[in-house]
Amino acid sequence: MTPPERTEHLVLPGVLTAGQAAETVAGILAVQHDSGAIPWFRGHHLDPWDHTEAAMALDAAGEHDAAARAYDWLARHQNADGSWYAAYHDGDAGRPTNLARETNFCAYAAVGVWHHYLATGDEAFLDRMWPAVRAAVGFVLALQQPGGQIGWKREADGTPVTDALLTGSSSIHHALRCALAVAEHREEPQPDWELAAGALAHAVARHPERFLDKSCYSMDWYYPVLGGAVTGAAAKERIESRWDEFVVPGLGVRCVAPNPWVTGGESCELALTLWAMGESDRAVDVLRSIGHLRAEGGLYWTGYVFEGDRAVWPAELTTWTAGSLLLAVAALGGDEATAAVFGGERLPAGLAPDCC
């Protein structure tokens, strides 16, 4: 188990003690396979986005070797077109269970790679992962639409799905900025990526009609801010506009409005969003509100139904929920790599075009 002295930087009063943080990190490590794969939980599937999120949490906790194994798993099992499948049974690369290739899932590897480099300064790692990042970005941008938005996925037979998801495209915008940071560090400029990121930011910030209407999901509410496409006064206005609709005081954040179901992942991501906006006090309040989701052993239940037949639901303890909590706490605690990646200090700025 990770010694508590190694997780002192993850202490947040009312959210985590050093011992609790160490227990949570140990919970993620116990799920990780020797191959480096991090499924949702043992016996369930791995998806590339949540695998990366859990790996980033391990880096935030100082478990750099384990995180590097997770990224090496991605590099070893990337498809020839730069993608990964949407799901693999228990992290077994030979047993994909969903052969669709989702752009958001594939792009997120760039976020994790840049985060790991900032956490470790490992140039050899960056050299090793650069081909995977470049290929993944190529796969993703092949599905960019004329309006800047990114098509959701390619089906198993290769058919492109050109409908775009606001949450997914917002996350891809963040990933493109991280990929550009990697390219800049390597002195391999990618002007086409810059143009693509600018067009995508403009679509996310100014043209909601270019995306499927998923406005009942809280992720569509905060992700344009978390992904860096909506900033400043516009970000504050966006968050305030639906705060009472999605935030349940003392319990967390609804996944879907008006359903009486709060989820740990959405709550932690909103907290990270608030921190990036400079609203740390509210971020801490949100994190404190999901203490009821913490389970024995340090992992967190995915969600809780708080009306009617009240219950933890689904009955699963997911690595990505724990990972999102650790990342939010790390940012609030000033972890340099996490703050740089989610706060934007080490990412390209000014990519959105000025025109409408």
mmCIF file of C-alpha atoms in Angstrom:
data_model
loop_
_atom_site.group_PDB
_atom_site.id
_atom_site.type_symbol
_atom_site.label_atom_id
_atom_site.label_comp_id
_atom_site.label_asym_id
_atom_site.label_seq_id
_atom_site.Cartn_x
_atom_site.Cartn_y
_atom_site.Cartn_z
ATOM 1 C CA MET A 1 0.000 0.000 0.000
ATOM 2 C CA THR A 2 1.196 3.535 -0.771
ATOM 3 C CA PRO A 3 2.600 4.956 2.494
ATOM 4 C CA PRO A 4 0.534 7.882 3.846
ATOM 5 C CA GLU A 5 3.620 10.105 3.853
ATOM 6 C CA ARG A 6 3.635 9.877 0.036
ATOM 7 C CA THR A 7 0.100 11.194 -0.169
ATOM 8 C CA GLU A 8 0.367 14.132 2.218
ATOM 9 C CA HIS A 9 -0.056 16.482 -0.742
ATOM 10 C CA LEU A 10 -3.475 14.892 -1.329
ATOM 11 C CA VAL A 11 -4.825 15.880 2.072
ATOM 12 C CA LEU A 12 -7.941 18.035 1.861
ATOM 13 C CA PRO A 13 -9.860 18.645 5.107
ATOM 14 C CA GLY A 14 -13.284 17.096 4.993
ATOM 15 C CA VAL A 15 -12.422 15.179 1.822
ATOM 16 C CA LEU A 16 -9.262 13.100 2.320
ATOM 17 C CA THR A 17 -6.726 12.435 5.017
ATOM 18 C CA ALA A 18 -3.274 11.187 4.000
ATOM 19 C CA GLY A 19 -4.285 7.698 5.090
ATOM 20 C CA GLN A 20 -7.507 7.795 3.104
ATOM 21 C CA ALA A 21 -5.679 9.050 0.022
ATOM 22 C CA ALA A 22 -3.170 6.218 0.335
ATOM 23 C CA GLU A 23 -6.036 3.752 0.646
ATOM 24 C CA THR A 24 -7.690 5.133 -2.498
ATOM 25 C CA VAL A 25 -4.449 4.912 -4.464
ATOM 26 C CA ALA A 26 -3.985 1.336 -3.259
ATOM 27 C CA GLY A 27 -7.523 0.565 -4.423
ATOM 28 C CA ILE A 28 -6.709 1.673 -7.971
ATOM 29 C CA LEU A 29 -3.405 -0.204 -7.970
ATOM 30 C CA ALA A 30 -5.177 -3.381 -6.848
ATOM 31 C CA VAL A 31 -7.386 -3.220 -9.946
ATOM 32 C CA GLN A 32 -4.515 -2.578 -12.367
ATOM 33 C CA HIS A 33 -3.248 -5.677 -14.152
ATOM 34 C CA ASP A 34 0.416 -6.564 -14.596
ATOM 35 C CA SER A 35 -0.041 -5.586 -18.242
ATOM 36 C CA GLY A 36 -0.709 -2.012 -17.132
ATOM 37 C CA ALA A 37 -4.414 -2.171 -17.985
ATOM 38 C CA ILE A 38 -6.798 -0.426 -15.585
ATOM 39 C CA PRO A 39 -10.393 -1.618 -16.071
ATOM 40 C CA TRP A 40 -13.341 -0.012 -14.315
ATOM 41 C CA PHE A 41 -13.048 -2.830 -11.785
ATOM 42 C CA ARG A 42 -11.814 -6.397 -12.018
ATOM 43 C CA GLY A 43 -13.969 -8.387 -14.404
ATOM 44 C CA HIS A 44 -15.510 -5.300 -16.038
ATOM 45 C CA HIS A 45 -14.338 -3.552 -19.155
ATOM 46 C CA LEU A 46 -11.528 -1.084 -19.801
ATOM 47 C CA ASP A 47 -12.185 1.949 -21.952
ATOM 48 C CA PRO A 48 -9.252 4.131 -23.056
ATOM 49 C CA TRP A 49 -10.588 7.384 -21.543
ATOM 50 C CA ASP A 50 -11.186 6.027 -18.040
ATOM 51 C CA HIS A 51 -7.989 3.968 -18.181
ATOM 52 C CA THR A 52 -6.116 7.234 -18.833
ATOM 53 C CA GLU A 53 -7.980 9.073 -16.068
ATOM 54 C CA ALA A 54 -6.962 6.421 -13.539
ATOM 55 C CA ALA A 55 -3.358 6.525 -14.787
ATOM 56 C CA MET A 56 -3.282 10.301 -14.297
ATOM 57 C CA ALA A 57 -4.485 9.845 -10.734
ATOM 58 C CA LEU A 58 -1.625 7.412 -10.104
ATOM 59 C CA ASP A 59 0.840 10.021 -11.341
ATOM 60 C CA ALA A 60 -0.761 12.639 -9.101
ATOM 61 C CA ALA A 61 -0.158 10.245 -6.199
ATOM 62 C CA GLY A 62 3.484 9.666 -7.136
ATOM 63 C CA GLU A 63 2.943 6.153 -8.524
ATOM 64 C CA HIS A 64 4.825 6.964 -11.720
ATOM 65 C CA ASP A 65 5.929 3.445 -12.635
ATOM 66 C CA ALA A 66 2.365 2.165 -12.479
ATOM 67 C CA ALA A 67 1.161 5.107 -14.573
ATOM 68 C CA ALA A 68 3.884 4.504 -17.160
ATOM 69 C CA ARG A 69 2.757 0.872 -17.469
ATOM 70 C CA ALA A 70 -0.768 2.108 -18.191
ATOM 71 C CA TYR A 71 0.474 4.316 -21.018
ATOM 72 C CA ASP A 72 2.676 1.566 -22.373
ATOM 73 C CA TRP A 73 -0.450 -0.599 -22.545
ATOM 74 C CA LEU A 74 -2.001 2.033 -24.806
ATOM 75 C CA ALA A 75 1.066 2.213 -27.024
ATOM 76 C CA ARG A 76 1.246 -1.569 -27.399
ATOM 77 C CA HIS A 77 -2.396 -1.995 -28.302
ATOM 78 C CA GLN A 78 -3.137 0.984 -30.524
ATOM 79 C CA ASN A 79 -4.868 0.108 -33.769
ATOM 80 C CA ALA A 80 -3.143 0.760 -37.082
ATOM 81 C CA ASP A 81 -5.383 3.775 -37.741
ATOM 82 C CA GLY A 82 -4.330 5.453 -34.474
ATOM 83 C CA SER A 83 -7.451 4.465 -32.535
ATOM 84 C CA TRP A 84 -8.351 2.180 -29.682
ATOM 85 C CA TYR A 85 -11.539 0.198 -29.363
ATOM 86 C CA ALA A 86 -14.228 1.540 -27.083
ATOM 87 C CA ALA A 87 -14.032 -1.363 -24.616
ATOM 88 C CA TYR A 88 -11.888 -4.375 -23.742
ATOM 89 C CA HIS A 89 -12.987 -7.147 -21.385
ATOM 90 C CA ASP A 90 -11.135 -6.669 -18.102
ATOM 91 C CA GLY A 91 -8.334 -4.881 -19.933
ATOM 92 C CA ASP A 92 -7.563 -7.878 -22.147
ATOM 93 C CA ALA A 93 -6.416 -6.368 -25.448
ATOM 94 C CA GLY A 94 -7.256 -9.603 -27.221
ATOM 95 C CA ARG A 95 -10.916 -9.422 -26.119
ATOM 96 C CA PRO A 96 -12.414 -6.132 -27.287
ATOM 97 C CA THR A 97 -16.121 -6.014 -26.433
ATOM 98 C CA ASN A 98 -17.036 -2.857 -28.360
ATOM 99 C CA LEU A 99 -15.322 -2.459 -31.722
ATOM 100 C CA ALA A 100 -16.458 1.117 -32.222
ATOM 101 C CA ARG A 101 -13.633 3.666 -32.011
ATOM 102 C CA GLU A 102 -14.698 6.816 -30.186
ATOM 103 C CA THR A 103 -12.821 10.020 -30.947
ATOM 104 C CA ASN A 104 -13.028 11.346 -27.409
ATOM 105 C CA PHE A 105 -11.635 8.120 -25.969
ATOM 106 C CA CYS A 106 -8.732 8.153 -28.413
ATOM 107 C CA ALA A 107 -7.835 11.818 -27.984
ATOM 108 C CA TYR A 108 -7.585 11.653 -24.190
ATOM 109 C CA ALA A 109 -4.330 9.718 -24.308
ATOM 110 C CA ALA A 110 -2.588 13.003 -25.172
ATOM 111 C CA VAL A 111 -3.784 14.532 -21.893
ATOM 112 C CA GLY A 112 -2.362 11.647 -19.904
ATOM 113 C CA VAL A 113 0.938 11.593 -21.774
ATOM 114 C CA TRP A 114 1.549 15.314 -21.225
ATOM 115 C CA HIS A 115 0.523 14.987 -17.564
ATOM 116 C CA HIS A 116 2.953 12.099 -17.040
ATOM 117 C CA TYR A 117 5.779 14.033 -18.638
ATOM 118 C CA LEU A 118 5.112 17.083 -16.472
ATOM 119 C CA ALA A 119 4.982 14.862 -13.383
ATOM 120 C CA THR A 120 8.220 13.002 -14.158
ATOM 121 C CA GLY A 121 10.295 14.961 -16.671
ATOM 122 C CA ASP A 122 10.854 11.645 -18.441
ATOM 123 C CA GLU A 123 12.016 12.571 -21.948
ATOM 124 C CA ALA A 124 12.405 8.945 -22.982
ATOM 125 C CA PHE A 125 8.757 8.340 -22.120
ATOM 126 C CA LEU A 126 7.690 11.307 -24.241
ATOM 127 C CA ASP A 127 9.781 10.044 -27.159
ATOM 128 C CA ARG A 128 8.244 6.602 -26.779
ATOM 129 C CA MET A 129 4.660 7.881 -26.652
ATOM 130 C CA TRP A 130 4.897 10.592 -29.317
ATOM 131 C CA PRO A 131 4.064 8.251 -32.242
ATOM 132 C CA ALA A 132 0.960 7.066 -30.385
ATOM 133 C CA VAL A 133 -0.169 10.631 -29.650
ATOM 134 C CA ARG A 134 0.421 11.728 -33.240
ATOM 135 C CA ALA A 135 -1.463 8.744 -34.655
ATOM 136 C CA ALA A 136 -4.379 9.216 -32.235
ATOM 137 C CA VAL A 137 -4.726 12.888 -33.172
ATOM 138 C CA GLY A 138 -4.700 11.903 -36.841
ATOM 139 C CA PHE A 139 -7.539 9.456 -36.255
ATOM 140 C CA VAL A 140 -9.558 12.056 -34.354
ATOM 141 C CA LEU A 141 -9.099 14.939 -36.775
ATOM 142 C CA ALA A 142 -10.111 12.767 -39.729
ATOM 143 C CA LEU A 143 -13.609 13.001 -38.210
ATOM 144 C CA GLN A 144 -13.639 16.786 -37.802
ATOM 145 C CA GLN A 145 -16.625 18.332 -39.560
ATOM 146 C CA PRO A 146 -16.721 21.568 -41.606
ATOM 147 C CA GLY A 147 -18.218 23.396 -38.612
ATOM 148 C CA GLY A 148 -15.264 22.485 -36.399
ATOM 149 C CA GLN A 149 -17.029 19.857 -34.277
ATOM 150 C CA ILE A 150 -15.662 16.298 -34.107
ATOM 151 C CA GLY A 151 -17.725 13.319 -35.218
ATOM 152 C CA TRP A 152 -18.472 10.937 -32.415
ATOM 153 C CA LYS A 153 -16.902 7.694 -33.628
ATOM 154 C CA ARG A 154 -16.266 5.156 -36.331
ATOM 155 C CA GLU A 155 -18.442 2.091 -36.183
ATOM 156 C CA ALA A 156 -16.912 -1.380 -36.112
ATOM 157 C CA ASP A 157 -17.075 -1.559 -39.923
ATOM 158 C CA GLY A 158 -15.336 1.798 -40.288
ATOM 159 C CA THR A 159 -18.445 3.850 -41.020
ATOM 160 C CA PRO A 160 -17.943 7.389 -39.677
ATOM 161 C CA VAL A 161 -20.579 8.779 -37.319
ATOM 162 C CA THR A 162 -20.498 12.483 -38.047
ATOM 163 C CA ASP A 163 -22.914 13.514 -35.294
ATOM 164 C CA ALA A 164 -20.959 15.350 -32.621
ATOM 165 C CA LEU A 165 -21.233 15.311 -28.836
ATOM 166 C CA LEU A 166 -20.602 18.550 -26.960
ATOM 167 C CA THR A 167 -18.959 16.824 -24.000
ATOM 168 C CA GLY A 168 -16.778 14.702 -26.242
ATOM 169 C CA SER A 169 -15.717 17.597 -28.429
ATOM 170 C CA SER A 170 -14.958 19.728 -25.370
ATOM 171 C CA SER A 171 -12.704 16.991 -24.003
ATOM 172 C CA ILE A 172 -11.059 16.646 -27.415
ATOM 173 C CA HIS A 173 -10.321 20.375 -27.390
ATOM 174 C CA HIS A 174 -8.423 19.869 -24.132
ATOM 175 C CA ALA A 175 -6.626 16.865 -25.601
ATOM 176 C CA LEU A 176 -5.585 18.779 -28.728
ATOM 177 C CA ARG A 177 -4.040 21.494 -26.572
ATOM 178 C CA CYS A 178 -2.097 18.836 -24.666
ATOM 179 C CA ALA A 179 -0.999 17.212 -27.924
ATOM 180 C CA LEU A 180 0.152 20.612 -29.169
ATOM 181 C CA ALA A 181 2.111 21.096 -25.944
ATOM 182 C CA VAL A 182 3.866 17.779 -26.574
ATOM 183 C CA ALA A 183 4.604 18.780 -30.167
ATOM 184 C CA GLU A 184 5.927 22.182 -29.112
ATOM 185 C CA HIS A 185 8.172 20.610 -26.500
ATOM 186 C CA ARG A 186 9.568 18.274 -29.150
ATOM 187 C CA GLU A 187 9.999 21.203 -31.552
ATOM 188 C CA GLU A 188 7.731 19.502 -34.067
ATOM 189 C CA PRO A 189 5.099 22.182 -34.771
ATOM 190 C CA GLN A 190 1.700 21.011 -35.949
ATOM 191 C CA PRO A 191 -0.048 24.033 -37.509
ATOM 192 C CA ASP A 192 -2.915 21.892 -38.783
ATOM 193 C CA TRP A 193 -3.658 20.813 -35.218
ATOM 194 C CA GLU A 194 -3.695 24.455 -34.138
ATOM 195 C CA LEU A 195 -6.240 25.327 -36.804
ATOM 196 C CA ALA A 196 -8.343 22.302 -35.900
ATOM 197 C CA ALA A 197 -8.284 23.181 -32.199
ATOM 198 C CA GLY A 198 -9.284 26.763 -32.939
ATOM 199 C CA ALA A 199 -12.202 25.708 -35.106
ATOM 200 C CA LEU A 200 -13.288 23.206 -32.478
ATOM 201 C CA ALA A 201 -13.119 25.783 -29.674
ATOM 202 C CA HIS A 202 -15.235 28.157 -31.731
ATOM 203 C CA ALA A 203 -17.861 25.474 -32.357
ATOM 204 C CA VAL A 204 -18.023 24.520 -28.683
ATOM 205 C CA ALA A 205 -18.219 28.112 -27.450
ATOM 206 C CA ARG A 206 -20.493 29.631 -30.081
ATOM 207 C CA HIS A 207 -22.481 26.961 -31.910
ATOM 208 C CA PRO A 208 -24.426 24.532 -29.710
ATOM 209 C CA GLU A 209 -26.625 23.697 -32.702
ATOM 210 C CA ARG A 210 -23.731 21.770 -34.231
ATOM 211 C CA PHE A 211 -23.966 19.131 -31.505
ATOM 212 C CA LEU A 212 -26.531 16.520 -30.568
ATOM 213 C CA ASP A 213 -28.862 17.850 -27.897
ATOM 214 C CA LYS A 214 -27.742 16.189 -24.667
ATOM 215 C CA SER A 215 -28.445 19.232 -22.519
ATOM 216 C CA CYS A 216 -30.098 17.142 -19.813
ATOM 217 C CA TYR A 217 -26.639 15.740 -18.979
ATOM 218 C CA SER A 218 -24.573 17.743 -16.533
ATOM 219 C CA MET A 219 -21.420 17.006 -18.517
ATOM 220 C CA ASP A 220 -22.728 19.095 -21.398
ATOM 221 C CA TRP A 221 -23.134 21.914 -18.890
ATOM 222 C CA TYR A 222 -19.623 22.042 -17.425
ATOM 223 C CA TYR A 223 -17.385 20.329 -19.993
ATOM 224 C CA PRO A 224 -17.070 23.317 -22.350
ATOM 225 C CA VAL A 225 -15.483 25.099 -19.366
ATOM 226 C CA LEU A 226 -13.418 22.134 -18.161
ATOM 227 C CA GLY A 227 -12.128 21.572 -21.698
ATOM 228 C CA GLY A 228 -10.953 25.173 -21.941
ATOM 229 C CA ALA A 229 -13.155 26.354 -24.808
ATOM 230 C CA VAL A 230 -15.312 28.612 -22.611
ATOM 231 C CA THR A 231 -13.441 30.863 -20.195
ATOM 232 C CA GLY A 232 -13.731 34.040 -18.148
ATOM 233 C CA ALA A 233 -17.098 35.709 -17.721
ATOM 234 C CA ALA A 234 -18.725 33.325 -20.194
ATOM 235 C CA ALA A 235 -17.611 30.359 -18.100
ATOM 236 C CA LYS A 236 -19.012 31.853 -14.915
ATOM 237 C CA GLU A 237 -22.298 32.685 -16.616
ATOM 238 C CA ARG A 238 -22.566 29.157 -17.976
ATOM 239 C CA ILE A 239 -21.979 27.502 -14.605
ATOM 240 C CA GLU A 240 -24.320 29.823 -12.725
ATOM 241 C CA SER A 241 -27.103 29.359 -15.271
ATOM 242 C CA ARG A 242 -27.791 25.729 -14.338
ATOM 243 C CA TRP A 243 -26.222 25.376 -10.898
ATOM 244 C CA ASP A 244 -29.491 24.797 -9.063
ATOM 245 C CA GLU A 245 -30.614 22.329 -11.695
ATOM 246 C CA PHE A 246 -27.649 19.998 -11.335
ATOM 247 C CA VAL A 247 -26.075 20.543 -7.909
ATOM 248 C CA VAL A 248 -27.774 18.823 -4.971
ATOM 249 C CA PRO A 249 -26.449 20.379 -1.749
ATOM 250 C CA GLY A 250 -24.844 17.820 0.526
ATOM 251 C CA LEU A 251 -25.087 15.011 -2.012
ATOM 252 C CA GLY A 252 -23.228 15.950 -5.189
ATOM 253 C CA VAL A 253 -24.017 16.557 -8.838
ATOM 254 C CA ARG A 254 -26.785 14.979 -10.862
ATOM 255 C CA CYS A 255 -25.691 13.037 -13.895
ATOM 256 C CA VAL A 256 -28.966 13.725 -15.694
ATOM 257 C CA ALA A 257 -31.607 16.338 -14.925
ATOM 258 C CA PRO A 258 -34.096 15.940 -13.389
ATOM 259 C CA ASN A 259 -33.261 12.377 -12.319
ATOM 260 C CA PRO A 260 -32.597 12.011 -8.538
ATOM 261 C CA TRP A 261 -29.205 10.390 -9.081
ATOM 262 C CA VAL A 262 -25.899 11.988 -8.106
ATOM 263 C CA THR A 263 -22.611 10.596 -9.362
ATOM 264 C CA GLY A 264 -19.093 10.848 -8.044
ATOM 265 C CA GLY A 265 -17.405 11.327 -11.402
ATOM 266 C CA GLU A 266 -19.536 14.281 -12.437
ATOM 267 C CA SER A 267 -19.171 15.809 -8.976
ATOM 268 C CA CYS A 268 -15.378 15.594 -9.083
ATOM 269 C CA GLU A 269 -15.221 16.953 -12.608
ATOM 270 C CA LEU A 270 -17.398 19.898 -11.637
ATOM 271 C CA ALA A 271 -15.068 20.513 -8.694
ATOM 272 C CA LEU A 272 -12.103 20.504 -11.084
ATOM 273 C CA THR A 273 -13.989 22.909 -13.339
ATOM 274 C CA LEU A 274 -14.668 25.267 -10.435
ATOM 275 C CA TRP A 275 -11.027 25.141 -9.383
ATOM 276 C CA ALA A 276 -9.964 26.055 -12.945
ATOM 277 C CA MET A 277 -12.343 29.028 -12.752
ATOM 278 C CA GLY A 278 -10.729 30.194 -9.525
ATOM 279 C CA GLU A 279 -13.611 29.085 -7.296
ATOM 280 C CA SER A 280 -11.755 26.734 -4.989
ATOM 281 C CA ASP A 281 -14.113 27.135 -2.042
ATOM 282 C CA ARG A 282 -17.081 25.912 -4.033
ATOM 283 C CA ALA A 283 -14.945 23.121 -5.482
ATOM 284 C CA VAL A 284 -14.093 21.880 -1.987
ATOM 285 C CA ASP A 285 -17.758 22.033 -0.965
ATOM 286 C CA VAL A 286 -18.700 19.816 -3.908
ATOM 287 C CA LEU A 287 -15.992 17.285 -3.046
ATOM 288 C CA ARG A 288 -17.045 17.201 0.587
ATOM 289 C CA SER A 289 -20.614 16.501 -0.464
ATOM 290 C CA ILE A 290 -19.732 13.112 -1.967
ATOM 291 C CA GLY A 291 -18.109 11.671 1.134
ATOM 292 C CA HIS A 292 -21.141 9.395 1.378
ATOM 293 C CA LEU A 293 -19.954 7.613 -1.786
ATOM 294 C CA ARG A 294 -16.686 6.478 -0.219
ATOM 295 C CA ALA A 295 -16.638 2.744 0.465
ATOM 296 C CA GLU A 296 -14.558 0.565 2.716
ATOM 297 C CA GLY A 297 -11.244 0.016 0.976
ATOM 298 C CA GLY A 298 -10.965 3.568 -0.345
ATOM 299 C CA LEU A 299 -12.769 3.354 -3.667
ATOM 300 C CA TYR A 300 -16.005 5.207 -4.447
ATOM 301 C CA TRP A 301 -19.441 4.099 -5.547
ATOM 302 C CA THR A 302 -20.385 5.394 -8.974
ATOM 303 C CA GLY A 303 -23.602 7.027 -7.807
ATOM 304 C CA TYR A 304 -26.526 7.277 -5.413
ATOM 305 C CA VAL A 305 -30.288 7.479 -5.958
ATOM 306 C CA PHE A 306 -31.544 9.947 -3.356
ATOM 307 C CA GLU A 307 -35.325 9.755 -3.738
ATOM 308 C CA GLY A 308 -37.818 6.910 -3.583
ATOM 309 C CA ASP A 309 -36.010 3.625 -3.013
ATOM 310 C CA ARG A 310 -32.769 5.283 -1.997
ATOM 311 C CA ALA A 311 -29.740 3.216 -2.834
ATOM 312 C CA VAL A 312 -26.201 3.143 -4.096
ATOM 313 C CA TRP A 313 -26.579 2.531 -7.821
ATOM 314 C CA PRO A 314 -25.055 0.919 -9.724
ATOM 315 C CA ALA A 315 -23.364 -1.290 -7.157
ATOM 316 C CA GLU A 316 -19.890 -0.787 -8.555
ATOM 317 C CA LEU A 317 -16.667 0.770 -7.277
ATOM 318 C CA THR A 318 -14.950 2.326 -10.269
ATOM 319 C CA THR A 319 -11.297 3.251 -10.682
ATOM 320 C CA TRP A 320 -12.223 6.311 -12.721
ATOM 321 C CA THR A 321 -14.461 7.714 -9.988
ATOM 322 C CA ALA A 322 -11.614 7.396 -7.505
ATOM 323 C CA GLY A 323 -9.235 8.784 -10.116
ATOM 324 C CA SER A 324 -11.341 11.864 -10.760
ATOM 325 C CA LEU A 325 -11.459 12.581 -7.030
ATOM 326 C CA LEU A 326 -7.689 12.292 -6.661
ATOM 327 C CA LEU A 327 -7.126 14.603 -9.636
ATOM 328 C CA ALA A 328 -9.497 17.232 -8.257
ATOM 329 C CA VAL A 329 -7.810 17.081 -4.861
ATOM 330 C CA ALA A 330 -4.371 17.234 -6.499
ATOM 331 C CA ALA A 331 -5.302 20.372 -8.430
ATOM 332 C CA LEU A 332 -6.700 22.030 -5.322
ATOM 333 C CA GLY A 333 -3.565 21.059 -3.427
ATOM 334 C CA GLY A 334 -1.267 22.643 -5.991
ATOM 335 C CA ASP A 335 0.172 19.534 -7.646
ATOM 336 C CA GLU A 336 2.180 21.135 -10.436
ATOM 337 C CA ALA A 337 1.506 18.653 -13.238
ATOM 338 C CA THR A 338 -2.212 18.382 -12.544
ATOM 339 C CA ALA A 339 -2.604 22.137 -12.156
ATOM 340 C CA ALA A 340 -0.702 22.748 -15.377
ATOM 341 C CA VAL A 341 -2.802 20.314 -17.402
ATOM 342 C CA PHE A 342 -6.221 21.347 -16.101
ATOM 343 C CA GLY A 343 -5.421 24.976 -15.352
ATOM 344 C CA GLY A 344 -3.911 25.615 -18.767
ATOM 345 C CA GLU A 345 -0.634 27.172 -17.623
ATOM 346 C CA ARG A 346 1.448 24.886 -19.868
ATOM 347 C CA LEU A 347 -1.021 24.661 -22.745
ATOM 348 C CA PRO A 348 -1.338 26.752 -25.921
ATOM 349 C CA ALA A 349 -3.792 29.639 -25.645
ATOM 350 C CA GLY A 350 -5.594 31.864 -28.116
ATOM 351 C CA LEU A 351 -6.538 29.088 -30.526
ATOM 352 C CA ALA A 352 -10.175 30.103 -30.977
ATOM 353 C CA PRO A 353 -10.834 32.331 -34.002
ATOM 354 C CA ASP A 354 -12.142 35.828 -33.293
ATOM 355 C CA CYS A 355 -14.789 35.691 -35.952
ATOM 356 C CA CYS A 356 -18.329 34.346 -35.470
#
